[in-house]
Amino acid sequence: MRERSSDILCTRCKVRSAFYYKRASGEYLCRKCLFRGLERGIRRGLSDYSSMRREEQIIILDTFIPSIWLIPVIHLLHRVLREYKNYSIFLAYPWTLSLAKETRCGEKELSNEMLEISISRIKELINICSATYQYTEDLITCLLKMNLLIGLENALERNIKHIAILCPRDKCFSISLKNILFLNKEIVSEIYPKRLSLGVEIFNPLYNISEEDLLAYTISTGIYRRFNNALESFIKNTGLKELVYFSSTLSDIYLMINEIVYSGSREIIFSSTESLLKIYSKFNKCILCNAPINKSDHGSICRFCRTLLPFFKSLEKFLR
């Protein structure tokens, strides 16, 4: 029988009491060592997948569907970016900003500047996705593309060359499984650790970090206690309750995906994602989101970006 974490010392520092068992490495970690490990993971992500230099500007993009670990991760990322004197802009949805205010995370703790995406703009784009795509998986993919295009639009308008999207590695693996189960190749671009769109570098600083570690850190901050408020605000403003509480059929599928993800080894999670990237590297790519498209597809834009593009006039201008 495994001992309680509070009964043993942290594997790394051997001084403080452990509070978290890290399954990937078999280590017991204290809060401070977990925090330092996450900071190292973010630095590695910046180094491996971004060409950003000191003092450059960067947009940190919200996750659209609320993530319980988002606020603590933004705080961590901002700490690291400050060391390199980068100017970070957090492009956020209203429900995320409300949660930040409730938890007393001020603007300077999360970024140098915050930009709020307007509710009217969000509702317009959600209506387009909902009217065009009836299947839940297609709707989710459309909303992910919507989120990316909002970030790309803001980056181009401000002449910013870097966008950070936040997706932990096991969540990338979950997306890759959805691709296999639902034969949705366009969602694959959401697992790319780095991509280039209209001269803007889009990268994932969380590519080497597991969601389990982020959740453990979030619990240590206490922010999770107010997360339901963000979910309620998301549902109220978007009407997308089904994306938070799936129908029973989809719930069973997603439970199966989660079971595969969290019972799988680190090697399986990493190698399977890399294999999928290699498979789709042979495809043509959408010039906006980098999603794989068939040579027979019309033009050089995937079906989801083609649906949304008329509502991003500034992006159309850059494509001429």
mmCIF file of C-alpha atoms in Angstrom:
data_model
loop_
_atom_site.group_PDB
_atom_site.id
_atom_site.type_symbol
_atom_site.label_atom_id
_atom_site.label_comp_id
_atom_site.label_asym_id
_atom_site.label_seq_id
_atom_site.Cartn_x
_atom_site.Cartn_y
_atom_site.Cartn_z
ATOM 1 C CA MET A 1 0.000 0.000 0.000
ATOM 2 C CA ARG A 2 1.425 3.392 -1.019
ATOM 3 C CA GLU A 3 2.168 5.787 1.829
ATOM 4 C CA ARG A 4 0.373 9.097 2.029
ATOM 5 C CA SER A 5 2.392 11.853 0.346
ATOM 6 C CA SER A 6 2.405 13.857 3.589
ATOM 7 C CA ASP A 7 4.234 10.986 5.331
ATOM 8 C CA ILE A 8 7.289 11.064 3.074
ATOM 9 C CA LEU A 9 9.825 13.598 1.869
ATOM 10 C CA CYS A 10 10.044 15.109 -1.585
ATOM 11 C CA THR A 11 12.150 12.898 -3.868
ATOM 12 C CA ARG A 12 14.009 15.876 -5.334
ATOM 13 C CA CYS A 13 14.817 18.214 -2.448
ATOM 14 C CA LYS A 14 14.631 15.558 0.327
ATOM 15 C CA VAL A 15 13.720 18.339 2.747
ATOM 16 C CA ARG A 16 10.048 19.284 2.372
ATOM 17 C CA SER A 17 7.020 17.003 2.687
ATOM 18 C CA ALA A 18 5.655 15.642 -0.586
ATOM 19 C CA PHE A 19 2.090 16.417 -1.621
ATOM 20 C CA TYR A 20 1.966 14.960 -5.145
ATOM 21 C CA TYR A 21 2.931 11.647 -6.727
ATOM 22 C CA LYS A 22 4.184 12.192 -10.293
ATOM 23 C CA ARG A 23 3.230 9.009 -12.130
ATOM 24 C CA ALA A 24 5.387 9.680 -15.201
ATOM 25 C CA SER A 25 8.618 9.602 -13.175
ATOM 26 C CA GLY A 26 7.544 7.801 -9.981
ATOM 27 C CA GLU A 27 8.612 10.806 -7.880
ATOM 28 C CA TYR A 28 6.974 12.303 -4.813
ATOM 29 C CA LEU A 29 7.116 16.091 -5.096
ATOM 30 C CA CYS A 30 6.638 19.008 -2.738
ATOM 31 C CA ARG A 31 4.867 22.134 -3.990
ATOM 32 C CA LYS A 32 8.095 24.038 -4.564
ATOM 33 C CA CYS A 33 9.767 21.290 -6.614
ATOM 34 C CA LEU A 34 6.610 20.804 -8.678
ATOM 35 C CA PHE A 35 6.547 24.562 -9.325
ATOM 36 C CA ARG A 36 10.220 24.574 -10.354
ATOM 37 C CA GLY A 37 9.671 21.556 -12.614
ATOM 38 C CA LEU A 38 6.805 23.292 -14.407
ATOM 39 C CA GLU A 39 8.915 26.420 -14.872
ATOM 40 C CA ARG A 40 11.696 24.302 -16.397
ATOM 41 C CA GLY A 41 9.164 22.642 -18.704
ATOM 42 C CA ILE A 42 7.918 26.027 -19.909
ATOM 43 C CA ARG A 43 11.484 27.256 -20.494
ATOM 44 C CA ARG A 44 12.207 24.117 -22.483
ATOM 45 C CA GLY A 45 9.043 24.661 -24.537
ATOM 46 C CA LEU A 46 10.087 28.234 -25.304
ATOM 47 C CA SER A 47 13.571 27.083 -26.254
ATOM 48 C CA ASP A 48 12.533 24.080 -28.370
ATOM 49 C CA TYR A 49 9.527 25.445 -30.232
ATOM 50 C CA SER A 50 9.927 29.209 -30.418
ATOM 51 C CA SER A 51 12.424 31.485 -32.135
ATOM 52 C CA MET A 52 11.353 34.428 -29.978
ATOM 53 C CA ARG A 53 14.160 36.712 -28.855
ATOM 54 C CA ARG A 54 14.539 38.832 -25.747
ATOM 55 C CA GLU A 55 12.248 41.862 -25.485
ATOM 56 C CA GLU A 56 9.979 40.722 -28.323
ATOM 57 C CA GLN A 57 6.192 40.887 -27.975
ATOM 58 C CA ILE A 58 4.034 37.788 -27.661
ATOM 59 C CA ILE A 59 0.299 37.080 -27.537
ATOM 60 C CA ILE A 60 -0.782 34.407 -25.039
ATOM 61 C CA LEU A 61 -4.030 32.944 -26.338
ATOM 62 C CA ASP A 62 -6.876 31.839 -24.078
ATOM 63 C CA THR A 63 -8.207 28.264 -24.449
ATOM 64 C CA PHE A 64 -11.842 29.260 -25.264
ATOM 65 C CA ILE A 65 -13.348 26.278 -23.404
ATOM 66 C CA PRO A 66 -12.359 27.039 -19.782
ATOM 67 C CA SER A 67 -9.412 25.091 -18.395
ATOM 68 C CA ILE A 68 -9.090 24.813 -14.625
ATOM 69 C CA TRP A 69 -5.283 25.162 -14.801
ATOM 70 C CA LEU A 70 -5.246 28.193 -17.116
ATOM 71 C CA ILE A 71 -4.796 31.083 -14.645
ATOM 72 C CA PRO A 72 -1.926 29.424 -12.696
ATOM 73 C CA VAL A 73 -0.210 28.496 -15.981
ATOM 74 C CA ILE A 74 -0.524 32.038 -17.369
ATOM 75 C CA HIS A 75 1.054 33.267 -14.130
ATOM 76 C CA LEU A 76 3.948 30.795 -14.525
ATOM 77 C CA LEU A 77 4.457 31.651 -18.197
ATOM 78 C CA HIS A 78 4.495 35.379 -17.457
ATOM 79 C CA ARG A 79 7.145 34.850 -14.756
ATOM 80 C CA VAL A 80 9.384 33.114 -17.290
ATOM 81 C CA LEU A 81 8.766 35.679 -20.039
ATOM 82 C CA ARG A 82 9.615 38.524 -17.644
ATOM 83 C CA GLU A 83 13.084 37.038 -17.177
ATOM 84 C CA TYR A 84 13.681 37.519 -20.903
ATOM 85 C CA LYS A 85 12.037 40.977 -20.854
ATOM 86 C CA ASN A 86 9.381 39.865 -23.313
ATOM 87 C CA TYR A 87 6.185 41.928 -23.486
ATOM 88 C CA SER A 88 3.243 39.544 -23.084
ATOM 89 C CA ILE A 89 -0.346 40.282 -24.079
ATOM 90 C CA PHE A 90 -3.000 37.937 -22.706
ATOM 91 C CA LEU A 91 -5.859 37.704 -25.225
ATOM 92 C CA ALA A 92 -8.667 36.404 -23.050
ATOM 93 C CA TYR A 93 -12.368 35.608 -22.975
ATOM 94 C CA PRO A 94 -14.666 37.373 -20.474
ATOM 95 C CA TRP A 95 -15.144 34.269 -18.288
ATOM 96 C CA THR A 96 -11.381 33.885 -17.873
ATOM 97 C CA LEU A 97 -10.929 37.534 -16.924
ATOM 98 C CA SER A 98 -13.796 37.271 -14.414
ATOM 99 C CA LEU A 99 -12.085 34.283 -12.810
ATOM 100 C CA ALA A 100 -8.794 36.204 -12.677
ATOM 101 C CA LYS A 101 -10.534 39.076 -10.867
ATOM 102 C CA GLU A 102 -12.305 36.736 -8.445
ATOM 103 C CA THR A 103 -9.010 35.098 -7.515
ATOM 104 C CA ARG A 104 -7.316 38.502 -7.257
ATOM 105 C CA CYS A 105 -4.844 37.798 -10.055
ATOM 106 C CA GLY A 106 -4.105 41.296 -11.295
ATOM 107 C CA GLU A 107 -3.097 42.158 -14.833
ATOM 108 C CA LYS A 108 0.597 42.526 -13.952
ATOM 109 C CA GLU A 109 0.632 39.028 -12.441
ATOM 110 C CA LEU A 110 -0.617 37.407 -15.657
ATOM 111 C CA SER A 111 0.789 39.584 -18.447
ATOM 112 C CA ASN A 112 1.996 43.063 -19.329
ATOM 113 C CA GLU A 113 -1.339 43.769 -20.980
ATOM 114 C CA MET A 114 -4.762 42.130 -21.192
ATOM 115 C CA LEU A 115 -7.121 42.251 -24.175
ATOM 116 C CA GLU A 116 -10.710 41.072 -23.796
ATOM 117 C CA ILE A 117 -12.455 39.359 -26.704
ATOM 118 C CA SER A 118 -15.919 40.900 -26.964
ATOM 119 C CA ILE A 119 -19.021 38.820 -26.277
ATOM 120 C CA SER A 120 -20.748 40.053 -29.454
ATOM 121 C CA ARG A 121 -17.794 38.910 -31.556
ATOM 122 C CA ILE A 122 -17.740 35.513 -29.827
ATOM 123 C CA LYS A 123 -21.472 34.944 -30.330
ATOM 124 C CA GLU A 124 -21.277 35.873 -34.019
ATOM 125 C CA LEU A 125 -18.542 33.318 -34.667
ATOM 126 C CA ILE A 126 -20.164 30.605 -32.533
ATOM 127 C CA ASN A 127 -23.379 31.017 -34.533
ATOM 128 C CA ILE A 128 -21.444 30.515 -37.770
ATOM 129 C CA CYS A 129 -19.809 27.312 -36.478
ATOM 130 C CA SER A 130 -23.052 25.959 -34.993
ATOM 131 C CA ALA A 131 -25.050 26.646 -38.154
ATOM 132 C CA THR A 132 -22.451 25.015 -40.411
ATOM 133 C CA TYR A 133 -21.374 21.954 -38.423
ATOM 134 C CA GLN A 134 -23.942 19.688 -36.813
ATOM 135 C CA TYR A 135 -21.633 17.013 -35.405
ATOM 136 C CA THR A 136 -20.104 17.847 -32.030
ATOM 137 C CA GLU A 137 -16.568 16.934 -33.103
ATOM 138 C CA ASP A 138 -16.792 19.194 -36.163
ATOM 139 C CA LEU A 139 -18.193 21.986 -33.997
ATOM 140 C CA ILE A 140 -15.288 21.625 -31.538
ATOM 141 C CA THR A 141 -12.791 21.762 -34.411
ATOM 142 C CA CYS A 142 -14.468 24.867 -35.836
ATOM 143 C CA LEU A 143 -14.300 26.579 -32.428
ATOM 144 C CA LEU A 144 -10.609 25.696 -32.073
ATOM 145 C CA LYS A 145 -9.953 27.250 -35.497
ATOM 146 C CA MET A 146 -12.023 30.273 -34.464
ATOM 147 C CA ASN A 147 -9.867 30.704 -31.379
ATOM 148 C CA LEU A 148 -6.675 30.515 -33.435
ATOM 149 C CA LEU A 149 -7.916 32.989 -36.062
ATOM 150 C CA ILE A 150 -8.859 35.482 -33.336
ATOM 151 C CA GLY A 151 -5.283 35.269 -32.043
ATOM 152 C CA LEU A 152 -3.813 35.509 -35.547
ATOM 153 C CA GLU A 153 -5.976 38.517 -36.375
ATOM 154 C CA ASN A 154 -4.823 40.383 -33.264
ATOM 155 C CA ALA A 155 -1.166 39.477 -33.856
ATOM 156 C CA LEU A 156 -1.207 40.757 -37.452
ATOM 157 C CA GLU A 157 -3.011 43.967 -36.492
ATOM 158 C CA ARG A 158 -0.326 44.690 -33.860
ATOM 159 C CA ASN A 159 2.613 43.386 -35.919
ATOM 160 C CA ILE A 160 3.359 40.712 -33.296
ATOM 161 C CA LYS A 161 5.266 37.697 -34.606
ATOM 162 C CA HIS A 162 4.626 35.139 -31.832
ATOM 163 C CA ILE A 163 1.507 33.474 -30.401
ATOM 164 C CA ALA A 164 1.565 31.003 -27.510
ATOM 165 C CA ILE A 165 -1.246 28.441 -27.476
ATOM 166 C CA LEU A 166 -1.642 26.337 -24.332
ATOM 167 C CA CYS A 167 -2.185 22.595 -24.691
ATOM 168 C CA PRO A 168 -0.528 20.071 -22.316
ATOM 169 C CA ARG A 169 1.102 17.043 -23.905
ATOM 170 C CA ASP A 170 -1.468 14.466 -22.768
ATOM 171 C CA LYS A 171 -4.216 16.725 -24.104
ATOM 172 C CA CYS A 172 -2.378 16.690 -27.441
ATOM 173 C CA PHE A 173 -2.459 12.895 -27.248
ATOM 174 C CA SER A 174 -6.200 13.018 -26.513
ATOM 175 C CA ILE A 175 -6.704 15.162 -29.632
ATOM 176 C CA SER A 176 -4.728 12.664 -31.703
ATOM 177 C CA LEU A 177 -7.034 9.866 -30.488
ATOM 178 C CA LYS A 178 -10.073 11.930 -31.480
ATOM 179 C CA ASN A 179 -8.554 12.226 -34.939
ATOM 180 C CA ILE A 180 -8.410 8.429 -35.181
ATOM 181 C CA LEU A 181 -11.860 7.780 -33.689
ATOM 182 C CA PHE A 182 -13.722 10.490 -35.595
ATOM 183 C CA LEU A 183 -11.604 10.607 -38.805
ATOM 184 C CA ASN A 184 -11.200 14.352 -38.386
ATOM 185 C CA LYS A 185 -7.810 15.204 -39.861
ATOM 186 C CA GLU A 186 -8.203 18.981 -39.513
ATOM 187 C CA ILE A 187 -8.028 18.810 -35.716
ATOM 188 C CA VAL A 188 -4.484 17.395 -35.925
ATOM 189 C CA SER A 189 -2.909 20.841 -36.364
ATOM 190 C CA GLU A 190 -3.944 21.640 -32.782
ATOM 191 C CA ILE A 191 -1.251 19.240 -31.521
ATOM 192 C CA TYR A 192 1.606 20.798 -33.515
ATOM 193 C CA PRO A 193 4.272 22.138 -31.125
ATOM 194 C CA LYS A 194 5.053 24.904 -33.627
ATOM 195 C CA ARG A 195 3.671 26.209 -36.905
ATOM 196 C CA LEU A 196 3.881 29.296 -39.080
ATOM 197 C CA SER A 197 0.893 31.243 -40.390
ATOM 198 C CA LEU A 198 1.154 34.435 -42.455
ATOM 199 C CA GLY A 199 4.578 35.111 -40.945
ATOM 200 C CA VAL A 200 3.389 34.583 -37.353
ATOM 201 C CA GLU A 201 4.981 31.827 -35.287
ATOM 202 C CA ILE A 202 2.425 29.810 -33.302
ATOM 203 C CA PHE A 203 3.911 27.538 -30.655
ATOM 204 C CA ASN A 204 2.929 25.482 -27.627
ATOM 205 C CA PRO A 205 5.110 26.072 -24.519
ATOM 206 C CA LEU A 206 3.244 23.277 -22.677
ATOM 207 C CA TYR A 207 4.105 20.570 -25.203
ATOM 208 C CA ASN A 208 6.438 18.787 -22.759
ATOM 209 C CA ILE A 209 4.185 19.188 -19.700
ATOM 210 C CA SER A 210 1.400 16.854 -18.555
ATOM 211 C CA GLU A 211 -2.055 18.076 -17.586
ATOM 212 C CA GLU A 212 -1.859 15.995 -14.409
ATOM 213 C CA ASP A 213 1.096 18.095 -13.219
ATOM 214 C CA LEU A 214 -0.782 21.299 -14.062
ATOM 215 C CA LEU A 215 -3.844 20.108 -12.145
ATOM 216 C CA ALA A 216 -1.711 19.270 -9.101
ATOM 217 C CA TYR A 217 -0.181 22.740 -9.170
ATOM 218 C CA THR A 218 -3.640 24.306 -9.583
ATOM 219 C CA ILE A 219 -4.897 22.475 -6.496
ATOM 220 C CA SER A 220 -1.981 23.881 -4.515
ATOM 221 C CA THR A 221 -3.027 27.444 -5.483
ATOM 222 C CA GLY A 222 -6.680 27.042 -4.431
ATOM 223 C CA ILE A 223 -7.978 28.650 -7.649
ATOM 224 C CA TYR A 224 -9.978 25.514 -8.466
ATOM 225 C CA ARG A 225 -12.527 26.483 -5.794
ATOM 226 C CA ARG A 226 -13.900 29.238 -8.032
ATOM 227 C CA PHE A 227 -13.638 27.435 -11.357
ATOM 228 C CA ASN A 228 -17.351 26.562 -11.508
ATOM 229 C CA ASN A 229 -18.064 30.288 -11.833
ATOM 230 C CA ALA A 230 -16.016 30.371 -15.049
ATOM 231 C CA LEU A 231 -17.881 27.330 -16.406
ATOM 232 C CA GLU A 232 -21.247 28.912 -15.627
ATOM 233 C CA SER A 233 -20.197 32.164 -17.311
ATOM 234 C CA PHE A 234 -18.989 30.227 -20.373
ATOM 235 C CA ILE A 235 -22.305 28.367 -20.685
ATOM 236 C CA LYS A 236 -24.350 31.524 -20.114
ATOM 237 C CA ASN A 237 -22.485 33.559 -22.735
ATOM 238 C CA THR A 238 -22.036 30.866 -25.392
ATOM 239 C CA GLY A 239 -24.944 28.459 -24.940
ATOM 240 C CA LEU A 240 -22.465 25.611 -25.492
ATOM 241 C CA LYS A 241 -23.454 23.531 -22.485
ATOM 242 C CA GLU A 242 -22.960 20.329 -24.473
ATOM 243 C CA LEU A 243 -19.226 21.031 -24.743
ATOM 244 C CA VAL A 244 -18.919 20.994 -20.968
ATOM 245 C CA TYR A 245 -21.423 18.202 -20.280
ATOM 246 C CA PHE A 246 -21.392 15.842 -23.263
ATOM 247 C CA SER A 247 -24.324 13.631 -24.273
ATOM 248 C CA SER A 248 -24.154 10.141 -22.804
ATOM 249 C CA THR A 249 -22.844 8.572 -26.020
ATOM 250 C CA LEU A 250 -20.020 11.064 -26.425
ATOM 251 C CA SER A 251 -19.305 10.940 -22.702
ATOM 252 C CA ASP A 252 -18.604 7.208 -22.957
ATOM 253 C CA ILE A 253 -16.212 7.812 -25.843
ATOM 254 C CA TYR A 254 -14.436 10.615 -24.004
ATOM 255 C CA LEU A 255 -14.172 8.530 -20.839
ATOM 256 C CA MET A 256 -12.517 5.845 -22.932
ATOM 257 C CA ILE A 257 -10.103 8.408 -24.414
ATOM 258 C CA ASN A 258 -9.234 9.726 -20.953
ATOM 259 C CA GLU A 259 -8.685 6.188 -19.667
ATOM 260 C CA ILE A 260 -6.259 5.510 -22.527
ATOM 261 C CA VAL A 261 -4.475 8.811 -21.911
ATOM 262 C CA TYR A 262 -4.031 8.497 -18.155
ATOM 263 C CA SER A 263 -3.294 4.780 -18.088
ATOM 264 C CA GLY A 264 -0.742 5.056 -20.911
ATOM 265 C CA SER A 265 2.974 5.454 -20.364
ATOM 266 C CA ARG A 266 4.873 8.644 -21.127
ATOM 267 C CA GLU A 267 6.554 6.845 -24.047
ATOM 268 C CA ILE A 268 3.212 5.900 -25.627
ATOM 269 C CA ILE A 269 1.870 9.450 -25.270
ATOM 270 C CA PHE A 270 4.971 11.004 -26.833
ATOM 271 C CA SER A 271 5.651 8.456 -29.589
ATOM 272 C CA SER A 272 2.056 8.195 -30.816
ATOM 273 C CA THR A 273 1.745 11.955 -31.134
ATOM 274 C CA GLU A 274 5.041 12.176 -33.011
ATOM 275 C CA SER A 275 3.942 9.346 -35.336
ATOM 276 C CA LEU A 276 0.747 11.195 -36.207
ATOM 277 C CA LEU A 277 2.725 14.349 -36.986
ATOM 278 C CA LYS A 278 4.918 12.346 -39.371
ATOM 279 C CA ILE A 279 1.921 10.820 -41.142
ATOM 280 C CA TYR A 280 0.286 14.184 -41.810
ATOM 281 C CA SER A 281 3.558 15.900 -42.740
ATOM 282 C CA LYS A 282 3.043 14.469 -46.239
ATOM 283 C CA PHE A 283 -0.218 16.382 -46.721
ATOM 284 C CA ASN A 284 -0.649 19.907 -48.029
ATOM 285 C CA LYS A 285 -1.343 22.377 -45.226
ATOM 286 C CA CYS A 286 -3.943 25.082 -44.667
ATOM 287 C CA ILE A 287 -2.135 28.434 -44.912
ATOM 288 C CA LEU A 288 -4.017 29.734 -41.867
ATOM 289 C CA CYS A 289 -4.113 26.914 -39.289
ATOM 290 C CA ASN A 290 -1.680 24.400 -40.883
ATOM 291 C CA ALA A 291 -4.317 21.650 -40.826
ATOM 292 C CA PRO A 292 -3.612 18.839 -43.313
ATOM 293 C CA ILE A 293 -5.677 19.100 -46.497
ATOM 294 C CA ASN A 294 -5.917 16.794 -49.479
ATOM 295 C CA LYS A 295 -4.434 17.844 -52.790
ATOM 296 C CA SER A 296 -7.905 17.492 -54.252
ATOM 297 C CA ASP A 297 -9.364 20.021 -51.760
ATOM 298 C CA HIS A 298 -10.391 23.385 -53.139
ATOM 299 C CA GLY A 299 -7.709 26.037 -52.644
ATOM 300 C CA SER A 300 -5.133 26.131 -49.852
ATOM 301 C CA ILE A 301 -7.472 26.649 -46.879
ATOM 302 C CA CYS A 302 -9.165 23.928 -44.822
ATOM 303 C CA ARG A 303 -12.961 23.723 -44.712
ATOM 304 C CA PHE A 304 -13.164 25.216 -41.211
ATOM 305 C CA CYS A 305 -10.989 28.250 -41.934
ATOM 306 C CA ARG A 306 -12.874 28.714 -45.222
ATOM 307 C CA THR A 307 -16.135 28.861 -43.241
ATOM 308 C CA LEU A 308 -14.753 31.457 -40.809
ATOM 309 C CA LEU A 309 -12.586 33.584 -43.109
ATOM 310 C CA PRO A 310 -15.377 35.910 -44.388
ATOM 311 C CA PHE A 311 -15.799 37.081 -40.786
ATOM 312 C CA PHE A 312 -12.098 37.980 -40.456
ATOM 313 C CA LYS A 313 -11.766 40.812 -42.956
ATOM 314 C CA SER A 314 -8.281 41.763 -41.767
ATOM 315 C CA LEU A 315 -7.055 38.226 -42.473
ATOM 316 C CA GLU A 316 -8.517 38.335 -45.971
ATOM 317 C CA LYS A 317 -6.433 41.440 -46.573
ATOM 318 C CA PHE A 318 -3.208 39.565 -45.754
ATOM 319 C CA LEU A 319 -4.154 36.734 -48.122
ATOM 320 C CA ARG A 320 -4.441 38.955 -51.185
#
